[in-house]
Amino acid sequence: MKKIRTPQGLEALQNSLLQRRDSNKSCVRVCIGTGCRARGSVVVAEAFRNEIKKQNLEIPIDTKQTGCHGFCESGPVIVIGPREIFYQRVKLRDVPEIVSKTLLNGEIIDRLLYVDPTTGQKVLYEHEVPFYEKQRRQILANNGRIDPTDILDYIAVGGYQALAKAITTMSCDEIIGTVEKSGLRGLGGAGFPTGRKWRVCHKVPGDVKFVIGNGDEGDPGAFSDRSLMEANPHSILEGMIIGAYAIGANQGYLYVRAEYPLALKHLQIAIDQAREYGFLGSKIFSSGFDFDIKIIQGGGAFVCGESSALVASIEGKVGEPRAKYIHTVERGLWNEPTNLNNVKTWASVPLIINNGADWYAKIGTEKSKGTAIFSLVGKVNNTGLVEVPMGTQLKEIIYDIGGGILEGKKFKAVQTGGPSGGCIPEELLDLSVDFERLTEAGSMMGSGGMIVMDEDTCMVDVARYFLDFLQYESCGKCVPCREGIKRMLEIVTNIAAGRGKKEDMDLLQELAETIKDFSLCGLGKTAPNTVLSTLRYFREEYETHVRDKKCPAGICKDLIEYFILEDKCTGCGACLKLCPQQAIDAYGLTHTIDPAKCIKCGICRDACSFEAIMVK
Amino acid sequence: MVILTMNGVRVQAEEGSTLLEVARFYGIDIPTLCYHDELTPYGACRLCMVEVDDGRRTRLVASCLYLVREGIKVKTHTERVMKGRKLILELLIARCPNSKTLQDLASKMGLDKVRFKMENKDCILCGLCLRMCAEQMGSGAIGFVGRGQKREVVTPFREASEICRNCGACMYICPVVETQCRGIKSPGELCNSCLIITPQCSEKYGQVMCTLDSCGACVEKEKKIV
Ligand SMILES: Cc1cc2nc3c(=O)[nH]c(=O)nc-3n(C[C@H](O)[C@H](O)[C@H](O)COP(=O)(O)O)c2cc1C
Ligand code: FES
């Protein structure tokens, strides 16, 4: 009988686990998150297990497979306890050496250490890597520490104690009050006060209520929800159970896109284990409270992350938003009161219950509390998951954590909030990152995507790219979104192709404002952000495209020309061999490009070792 | 009964009624394309948007869906609303230039230029036909498929539907299945004939006396809508 019925029982289990787990024992933790997995970490983990067996070690060594650390670009990453030595880019052939040298003799293998690109120094421990050093990891704290497929690991780090505390010592009112007081705001994008949402849902009369965890994460650049679901699924479940108890719901749903197979697998394992231990099911912690969670797989449409479309999708209907003049908390899933939160929001709840509302409210700014998680990608040295207190400056994230722009290039803009966020220019780099400031700057918190762009980026091209995504993902129900985004794309494509007219920019502005005002759901309401923000901060770039028919960044194909610098070309022929168009001629010593044949694919430029191929 | 202000006038409305119903009851003309009083409102054409001030903020809502609330202030024809409605209509005409309904609405609202490349589609995706089929005819033989630009109304798997009784209700309710406007312009353009020609009747009698169903544009144009 594994079921845990009392807080004392839970504590006893945790103590016995901690006792059994010698903290001085060596332990290899291999990340098998999606990023590291793609670089072969599963094989590496397996090899560790075999190698340890083969070398017939006297001291016992644990191997553990953990979820994503959020530093995927250095994968596969491993951490060796108890000293917490951090190795990155570990290959299969490194495994025997790590076992015999580091595990047995405590020797450090130099070449596997992380090198700080700014100082050139080697870093021994994970927490000293600058990427992690400046972060404040709360929600992601246990990613990479625990085995997501083992509930005991979660219990050992204090898991489910918030649930025990909430159910056995707090009233529903107290729980909601604590969440309200903490200032927690929805991390799914809109930043709606979570406590207030719970309060309304709690108050609405109804015997049947639902809670939903939104793990759809439709933003193509973001992976924080995925990472959390893969690496620490129990934290989400615990938050949902507490929320359901406070609100009075007996059934929960986790909506996760089918493109996240590992997250789905880990969540299902977590749910099964939670049932086994009695954290899900009937009479949780011997109270009168019954609750269960079911996973629903989404088909992967961006719009299905929107609350009303998500509800429709769970009901088996077409995932299409509806007007929310009657809120989901009053009439949601199957017309019953429904409380929907993002998975990161749910995972914040146990932290708040454990540490208290004041603890949480101290972190962040006046109006935005707690931490924000960003998926830092693009032209920065360190890409990965970043969790920082609300109010951290953009430049701290990009330069201190991200390690600055790749190849020492110049920063141009950063896009926050996913495809419908805005682009923020260099002048605003000291902007503090919170819900209010980002919105004022014409962007948003959104799903926590953060794409850094360097001087080689054309903002017209960026706007075109995101509009193309949005017109494809628009559900097509309402006219401004369906027809309007299409027309914005048409205009921007014309501008990028040198067919722009002067009046196009005004029409673009007018369209953007109307789409924002008149669209039915958040997709349409935010879709014009990229256009509006690039028009606001990078207007002269549009003007150059329209007036001079030139693309200053050298990106828009119709406006550029490739040519070869005579004095730099050595006539080596590397470009010539690769050109798919046979557009390069080799008369004389140097090469020339025939503009009539050139399709501007850029293969020649990449192939040239002498920087002889330029764009004008 | 709920009391609210509509265009500056205090009006009474039954609880549970929509702003559109109230506005029409008091004779305020709000254009709609996806609305029919016997079908569930859908809120897709966005022509019926109005400005609502609920004391905290002013925002645009779809009047066909928004239920009356005590004390709200509604404005149905503000500059912001009119500008948006016109642009939405412009987008629709660019999609389906050969619809008389749209062309008449354009004349009525004073839309005199389409700045987008004209397409030649028929369906405006208002969804009236499938609601009619499901709600009034009790069938459900047609539905939407596809997303965004690929959205269209079809029978399941594009095969002849077994439950379709060929009743024709979908065609009856469709706002754009009609004979083309026979204005003076060639098909595929914004017509606006009604704006260009002053009907004799209006010159003579000071009012329009169409024998056909009139859009009323010729007089509407002179009137400045507040
Ligand atoms: C187009 C669109 C896509 C969205 N996608 C997501 C998503 O992938 N994940 C998510 O949590 N919220 C998404 N949202 C926000 C949800 O509608 C909703 O506000 C949120 O899940 C509520 O949870 P929270 O209060 O915890 O933030 C999306 C909204 C829109 C308009
Ligand atoms: S009538 Fe209200 S949106 Fe179409």
Short mmCIF file of C-alpha atoms in Angstrom, two decimals, chain A residues 233-547:
data_model
loop_
_atom_site.label_atom_id
_atom_site.label_comp_id
_atom_site.label_asym_id
_atom_site.label_seq_id
_atom_site.Cartn_x
_atom_site.Cartn_y
_atom_site.Cartn_z
CA PRO A 233 5.87 17.24 -14.39
CA HIS A 234 4.90 16.70 -10.76
CA SER A 235 5.26 20.40 -9.97
CA ILE A 236 2.51 21.12 -12.50
CA LEU A 237 0.29 18.37 -11.13
CA GLU A 238 0.78 19.54 -7.57
CA GLY A 239 -0.21 23.09 -8.50
CA MET A 240 -3.27 21.87 -10.34
CA ILE A 241 -4.42 19.70 -7.45
CA ILE A 242 -4.07 22.61 -5.02
CA GLY A 243 -5.94 24.89 -7.41
CA ALA A 244 -8.69 22.38 -8.00
CA TYR A 245 -9.12 21.93 -4.26
CA ALA A 246 -9.37 25.69 -3.72
CA ILE A 247 -11.75 26.25 -6.60
CA GLY A 248 -13.86 23.17 -6.06
CA ALA A 249 -13.09 21.25 -9.23
CA ASN A 250 -12.95 17.47 -9.40
CA GLN A 251 -11.62 17.01 -12.87
CA GLY A 252 -8.61 18.52 -14.53
CA TYR A 253 -7.29 18.45 -18.06
CA LEU A 254 -3.80 18.99 -19.34
CA TYR A 255 -3.80 20.17 -22.92
CA VAL A 256 -0.48 19.35 -24.55
CA ARG A 257 0.41 19.38 -28.21
CA ALA A 258 1.06 16.04 -29.82
CA GLU A 259 4.40 17.35 -31.10
CA TYR A 260 5.71 17.05 -27.53
CA PRO A 261 5.93 13.26 -27.17
CA LEU A 262 8.40 13.30 -24.31
CA ALA A 263 6.36 15.81 -22.33
CA LEU A 264 3.28 13.67 -22.91
CA LYS A 265 5.10 10.57 -21.78
CA HIS A 266 6.51 12.13 -18.64
CA LEU A 267 3.22 13.73 -17.70
CA GLN A 268 1.39 10.45 -18.10
CA ILE A 269 3.96 8.65 -15.96
CA ALA A 270 3.65 11.41 -13.37
CA ILE A 271 -0.13 11.16 -13.32
CA ASP A 272 0.01 7.38 -12.92
CA GLN A 273 2.50 7.68 -10.07
CA ALA A 274 0.52 10.44 -8.38
CA ARG A 275 -2.53 8.18 -8.49
CA GLU A 276 -0.50 5.35 -7.03
CA TYR A 277 0.57 7.51 -4.11
CA GLY A 278 -2.91 8.87 -3.59
CA PHE A 279 -2.21 12.46 -4.62
CA LEU A 280 -4.75 12.00 -7.37
CA GLY A 281 -7.91 9.99 -6.98
CA SER A 282 -10.40 9.91 -4.17
CA LYS A 283 -10.09 11.34 -0.68
CA ILE A 284 -6.75 13.01 -1.23
CA PHE A 285 -4.90 13.34 2.10
CA SER A 286 -7.90 11.78 3.82
CA SER A 287 -10.04 14.79 3.00
CA GLY A 288 -13.34 14.66 1.18
CA PHE A 289 -11.66 15.93 -1.94
CA ASP A 290 -11.54 13.81 -5.11
CA PHE A 291 -9.63 14.89 -8.15
CA ASP A 292 -8.14 13.44 -11.29
CA ILE A 293 -6.32 14.72 -14.33
CA LYS A 294 -6.58 13.65 -17.93
CA ILE A 295 -4.20 14.53 -20.73
CA ILE A 296 -5.65 15.82 -23.98
CA GLN A 297 -3.41 15.90 -27.02
CA GLY A 298 -3.66 18.94 -29.22
CA GLY A 299 -3.17 18.89 -32.95
CA GLY A 300 -0.65 21.70 -32.87
CA ALA A 301 -2.55 24.72 -34.16
CA PHE A 302 -1.20 27.95 -32.70
CA VAL A 303 -4.68 29.27 -32.07
CA CYS A 304 -5.56 26.26 -29.90
CA GLY A 305 -3.44 27.80 -27.14
CA GLU A 306 -6.05 30.52 -26.88
CA SER A 307 -8.36 29.70 -24.01
CA SER A 308 -11.72 29.49 -25.78
CA ALA A 309 -10.27 27.63 -28.76
CA LEU A 310 -8.57 25.24 -26.39
CA VAL A 311 -11.84 24.58 -24.60
CA ALA A 312 -13.56 23.96 -27.94
CA SER A 313 -10.77 21.59 -28.88
CA ILE A 314 -11.16 19.58 -25.67
CA GLU A 315 -14.88 19.36 -26.35
CA GLY A 316 -14.04 17.77 -29.68
CA LYS A 317 -15.03 20.76 -31.76
CA VAL A 318 -13.02 22.77 -34.25
CA GLY A 319 -10.41 24.71 -32.31
CA GLU A 320 -11.79 28.12 -32.97
CA PRO A 321 -12.08 31.01 -30.50
CA ARG A 322 -15.34 32.59 -29.46
CA ALA A 323 -16.02 36.00 -27.98
CA LYS A 324 -15.38 35.91 -24.26
CA TYR A 325 -17.94 38.40 -23.05
CA ILE A 326 -18.98 35.60 -20.74
CA HIS A 327 -15.75 34.44 -19.20
CA THR A 328 -14.46 30.90 -19.17
CA VAL A 329 -14.43 30.99 -15.37
CA GLU A 330 -18.21 31.35 -15.52
CA ARG A 331 -18.99 29.23 -18.53
CA GLY A 332 -16.14 27.28 -20.02
CA LEU A 333 -15.68 23.63 -20.76
CA TRP A 334 -19.09 22.07 -21.44
CA ASN A 335 -20.54 25.35 -20.21
CA GLU A 336 -19.32 24.73 -16.67
CA PRO A 337 -17.09 27.08 -14.69
CA THR A 338 -13.54 26.43 -15.81
CA ASN A 339 -10.23 27.75 -14.58
CA LEU A 340 -7.49 27.72 -17.18
CA ASN A 341 -3.88 28.47 -16.36
CA ASN A 342 -0.59 28.02 -18.08
CA VAL A 343 1.53 25.11 -16.80
CA LYS A 344 4.18 27.50 -15.46
CA THR A 345 1.51 29.35 -13.52
CA TRP A 346 0.36 26.05 -12.01
CA ALA A 347 3.93 25.10 -11.14
CA SER A 348 4.37 28.40 -9.27
CA VAL A 349 1.55 27.56 -6.87
CA PRO A 350 3.39 24.98 -4.69
CA LEU A 351 6.26 27.47 -4.29
CA ILE A 352 3.86 30.11 -3.02
CA ILE A 353 2.08 27.75 -0.63
CA ASN A 354 5.40 26.47 0.73
CA ASN A 355 7.18 29.80 1.08
CA GLY A 356 4.27 32.13 1.66
CA ALA A 357 2.72 34.96 -0.28
CA ASP A 358 5.13 37.58 1.07
CA TRP A 359 8.14 35.65 -0.10
CA TYR A 360 6.76 35.61 -3.63
CA ALA A 361 5.54 39.19 -3.56
CA LYS A 362 9.05 40.38 -2.69
CA ILE A 363 10.38 39.17 -6.02
CA GLY A 364 9.80 41.31 -9.08
CA THR A 365 8.41 44.77 -9.63
CA GLU A 366 5.50 46.61 -8.10
CA LYS A 367 2.92 45.18 -10.47
CA SER A 368 4.65 42.12 -11.91
CA LYS A 369 5.65 39.63 -9.27
CA GLY A 370 7.81 36.58 -9.33
CA THR A 371 10.01 35.39 -12.13
CA ALA A 372 9.67 35.37 -15.88
CA ILE A 373 10.93 32.56 -18.07
CA PHE A 374 12.28 33.30 -21.52
CA SER A 375 13.45 31.04 -24.27
CA LEU A 376 16.48 33.02 -25.31
CA VAL A 377 17.35 32.31 -28.93
CA GLY A 378 18.77 34.01 -31.99
CA LYS A 379 22.09 35.74 -32.43
CA VAL A 380 23.37 35.45 -28.85
CA ASN A 381 26.27 33.41 -27.58
CA ASN A 382 24.30 31.42 -25.02
CA THR A 383 20.87 30.26 -26.00
CA GLY A 384 18.52 28.45 -23.70
CA LEU A 385 15.99 28.87 -20.93
CA VAL A 386 16.36 31.91 -18.76
CA GLU A 387 14.45 32.48 -15.54
CA VAL A 388 14.91 35.93 -14.05
CA PRO A 389 12.99 38.09 -11.59
CA MET A 390 10.44 40.35 -13.26
CA GLY A 391 12.00 43.73 -13.78
CA THR A 392 15.37 42.46 -14.96
CA GLN A 393 16.68 44.65 -17.74
CA LEU A 394 16.73 43.41 -21.30
CA LYS A 395 20.44 44.10 -21.60
CA GLU A 396 21.17 41.97 -18.53
CA ILE A 397 19.40 39.06 -20.17
CA ILE A 398 21.04 39.54 -23.55
CA TYR A 399 24.55 40.47 -22.45
CA ASP A 400 25.12 39.04 -18.96
CA ILE A 401 23.19 35.82 -19.38
CA GLY A 402 23.16 35.50 -23.13
CA GLY A 403 26.82 36.43 -23.38
CA GLY A 404 26.27 39.14 -25.97
CA ILE A 405 25.85 39.00 -29.70
CA LEU A 406 27.37 36.20 -31.74
CA GLU A 407 30.65 36.88 -33.50
CA GLY A 408 30.90 40.30 -31.91
CA LYS A 409 28.31 41.75 -34.23
CA LYS A 410 26.12 44.71 -33.40
CA PHE A 411 22.77 44.27 -31.68
CA LYS A 412 19.80 45.43 -33.69
CA ALA A 413 16.52 44.37 -32.08
CA VAL A 414 14.99 41.84 -29.78
CA GLN A 415 11.59 40.35 -30.31
CA THR A 416 9.76 39.21 -27.20
CA GLY A 417 6.51 37.34 -26.78
CA GLY A 418 6.45 35.01 -29.74
CA PRO A 419 5.22 35.60 -33.29
CA SER A 420 2.82 38.31 -32.23
CA GLY A 421 5.25 40.20 -30.05
CA GLY A 422 6.97 43.39 -31.03
CA CYS A 423 10.57 44.22 -31.91
CA ILE A 424 12.39 46.33 -29.37
CA PRO A 425 15.32 48.48 -30.58
CA GLU A 426 18.69 49.22 -29.04
CA GLU A 427 17.54 52.48 -27.43
CA LEU A 428 15.28 50.49 -25.15
CA LEU A 429 17.79 47.89 -24.03
CA ASP A 430 17.60 49.08 -20.45
CA LEU A 431 13.87 48.40 -20.45
CA SER A 432 12.87 46.39 -17.43
CA VAL A 433 11.17 43.19 -18.40
CA ASP A 434 7.69 42.95 -16.94
CA PHE A 435 4.12 42.84 -18.21
CA GLU A 436 3.61 46.61 -18.19
CA ARG A 437 6.90 47.84 -19.63
CA LEU A 438 6.89 45.35 -22.49
CA THR A 439 3.34 46.30 -23.47
CA GLU A 440 4.23 50.00 -23.35
CA ALA A 441 7.13 49.36 -25.67
CA GLY A 442 4.72 47.81 -28.18
CA SER A 443 5.61 44.21 -27.41
CA MET A 444 4.42 41.76 -24.80
CA MET A 445 5.43 39.03 -22.39
CA GLY A 446 3.50 36.47 -24.40
CA SER A 447 4.76 32.96 -24.33
CA GLY A 448 8.25 33.97 -23.28
CA GLY A 449 9.98 33.75 -26.60
CA MET A 450 12.96 36.08 -26.92
CA ILE A 451 14.65 36.32 -30.28
CA VAL A 452 17.79 38.42 -30.50
CA MET A 453 18.62 39.90 -33.89
CA ASP A 454 21.91 41.36 -35.04
CA GLU A 455 22.85 43.98 -37.61
CA ASP A 456 22.43 41.50 -40.46
CA THR A 457 18.69 41.33 -39.89
CA CYS A 458 16.25 43.17 -42.12
CA MET A 459 13.24 44.33 -40.12
CA VAL A 460 10.96 44.32 -43.14
CA ASP A 461 11.91 40.71 -43.67
CA VAL A 462 11.24 39.97 -39.99
CA ALA A 463 7.78 41.50 -40.24
CA ARG A 464 7.14 39.49 -43.38
CA TYR A 465 8.25 36.28 -41.72
CA PHE A 466 5.95 36.63 -38.72
CA LEU A 467 3.00 37.79 -40.80
CA ASP A 468 3.40 34.71 -42.91
CA PHE A 469 3.28 32.53 -39.80
CA LEU A 470 0.23 34.35 -38.45
CA GLN A 471 -1.79 34.29 -41.65
CA TYR A 472 -1.17 30.56 -41.79
CA GLU A 473 -2.18 30.10 -38.15
CA SER A 474 -5.19 32.44 -38.17
CA CYS A 475 -8.26 30.27 -37.67
CA GLY A 476 -10.04 32.26 -40.37
CA LYS A 477 -13.20 32.92 -38.43
CA CYS A 478 -13.23 36.70 -38.26
CA VAL A 479 -12.70 39.01 -41.19
CA PRO A 480 -10.07 41.45 -39.90
CA CYS A 481 -7.72 38.68 -38.85
CA ARG A 482 -8.19 36.42 -41.87
CA GLU A 483 -8.32 39.05 -44.60
CA GLY A 484 -6.35 41.75 -42.83
CA ILE A 485 -3.21 39.78 -42.00
CA LYS A 486 -3.20 38.44 -45.53
CA ARG A 487 -3.24 41.98 -46.89
CA MET A 488 -0.55 43.16 -44.49
CA LEU A 489 1.59 40.30 -45.68
CA GLU A 490 0.86 41.25 -49.27
CA ILE A 491 1.96 44.84 -48.67
CA VAL A 492 5.10 43.91 -46.73
CA THR A 493 6.03 41.33 -49.36
CA ASN A 494 5.69 44.03 -52.00
CA ILE A 495 7.89 46.37 -50.02
CA ALA A 496 10.50 43.65 -49.59
CA ALA A 497 10.41 43.01 -53.31
CA GLY A 498 10.95 46.65 -54.18
CA ARG A 499 7.38 47.14 -55.34
CA GLY A 500 6.38 49.25 -52.39
CA LYS A 501 4.64 52.59 -52.79
CA LYS A 502 4.81 55.57 -50.51
CA GLU A 503 1.22 55.26 -49.38
CA ASP A 504 1.74 51.61 -48.45
CA MET A 505 3.13 52.49 -45.05
CA ASP A 506 0.03 54.47 -44.11
CA LEU A 507 -2.22 51.68 -45.31
CA LEU A 508 -0.16 49.23 -43.29
CA GLN A 509 -0.55 51.39 -40.22
CA GLU A 510 -4.30 51.72 -40.77
CA LEU A 511 -4.71 47.99 -41.31
CA ALA A 512 -2.65 47.18 -38.24
CA GLU A 513 -4.70 49.44 -36.00
CA THR A 514 -8.01 48.13 -37.27
CA ILE A 515 -6.99 44.49 -36.97
CA LYS A 516 -5.89 45.17 -33.40
CA ASP A 517 -9.20 46.84 -32.58
CA PHE A 518 -11.66 44.66 -34.44
CA SER A 519 -10.37 41.10 -34.24
CA LEU A 520 -12.22 38.50 -32.26
CA CYS A 521 -9.45 36.85 -30.29
CA GLY A 522 -5.98 37.50 -29.00
CA LEU A 523 -4.34 36.18 -32.14
CA GLY A 524 -5.76 38.95 -34.30
CA LYS A 525 -5.53 41.53 -31.56
CA THR A 526 -1.79 41.00 -31.21
CA ALA A 527 -0.89 39.99 -34.76
CA PRO A 528 -0.11 43.55 -35.90
CA ASN A 529 2.48 44.04 -33.13
CA THR A 530 5.47 43.18 -35.30
CA VAL A 531 4.31 45.55 -38.00
CA LEU A 532 3.42 48.33 -35.59
CA SER A 533 6.66 48.05 -33.65
CA THR A 534 8.90 47.84 -36.69
CA LEU A 535 7.08 50.81 -38.22
CA ARG A 536 7.57 52.67 -34.97
CA TYR A 537 11.22 51.92 -34.38
CA PHE A 538 12.58 51.07 -37.81
CA ARG A 539 10.55 53.27 -40.10
CA GLU A 540 13.55 54.48 -42.07
CA GLU A 541 14.29 50.89 -43.04
CA TYR A 542 10.86 50.58 -44.63
CA GLU A 543 11.42 53.93 -46.31
CA THR A 544 14.75 52.84 -47.76
CA HIS A 545 13.07 49.77 -49.23
CA VAL A 546 10.28 51.86 -50.72
CA ARG A 547 12.18 54.94 -51.86
#
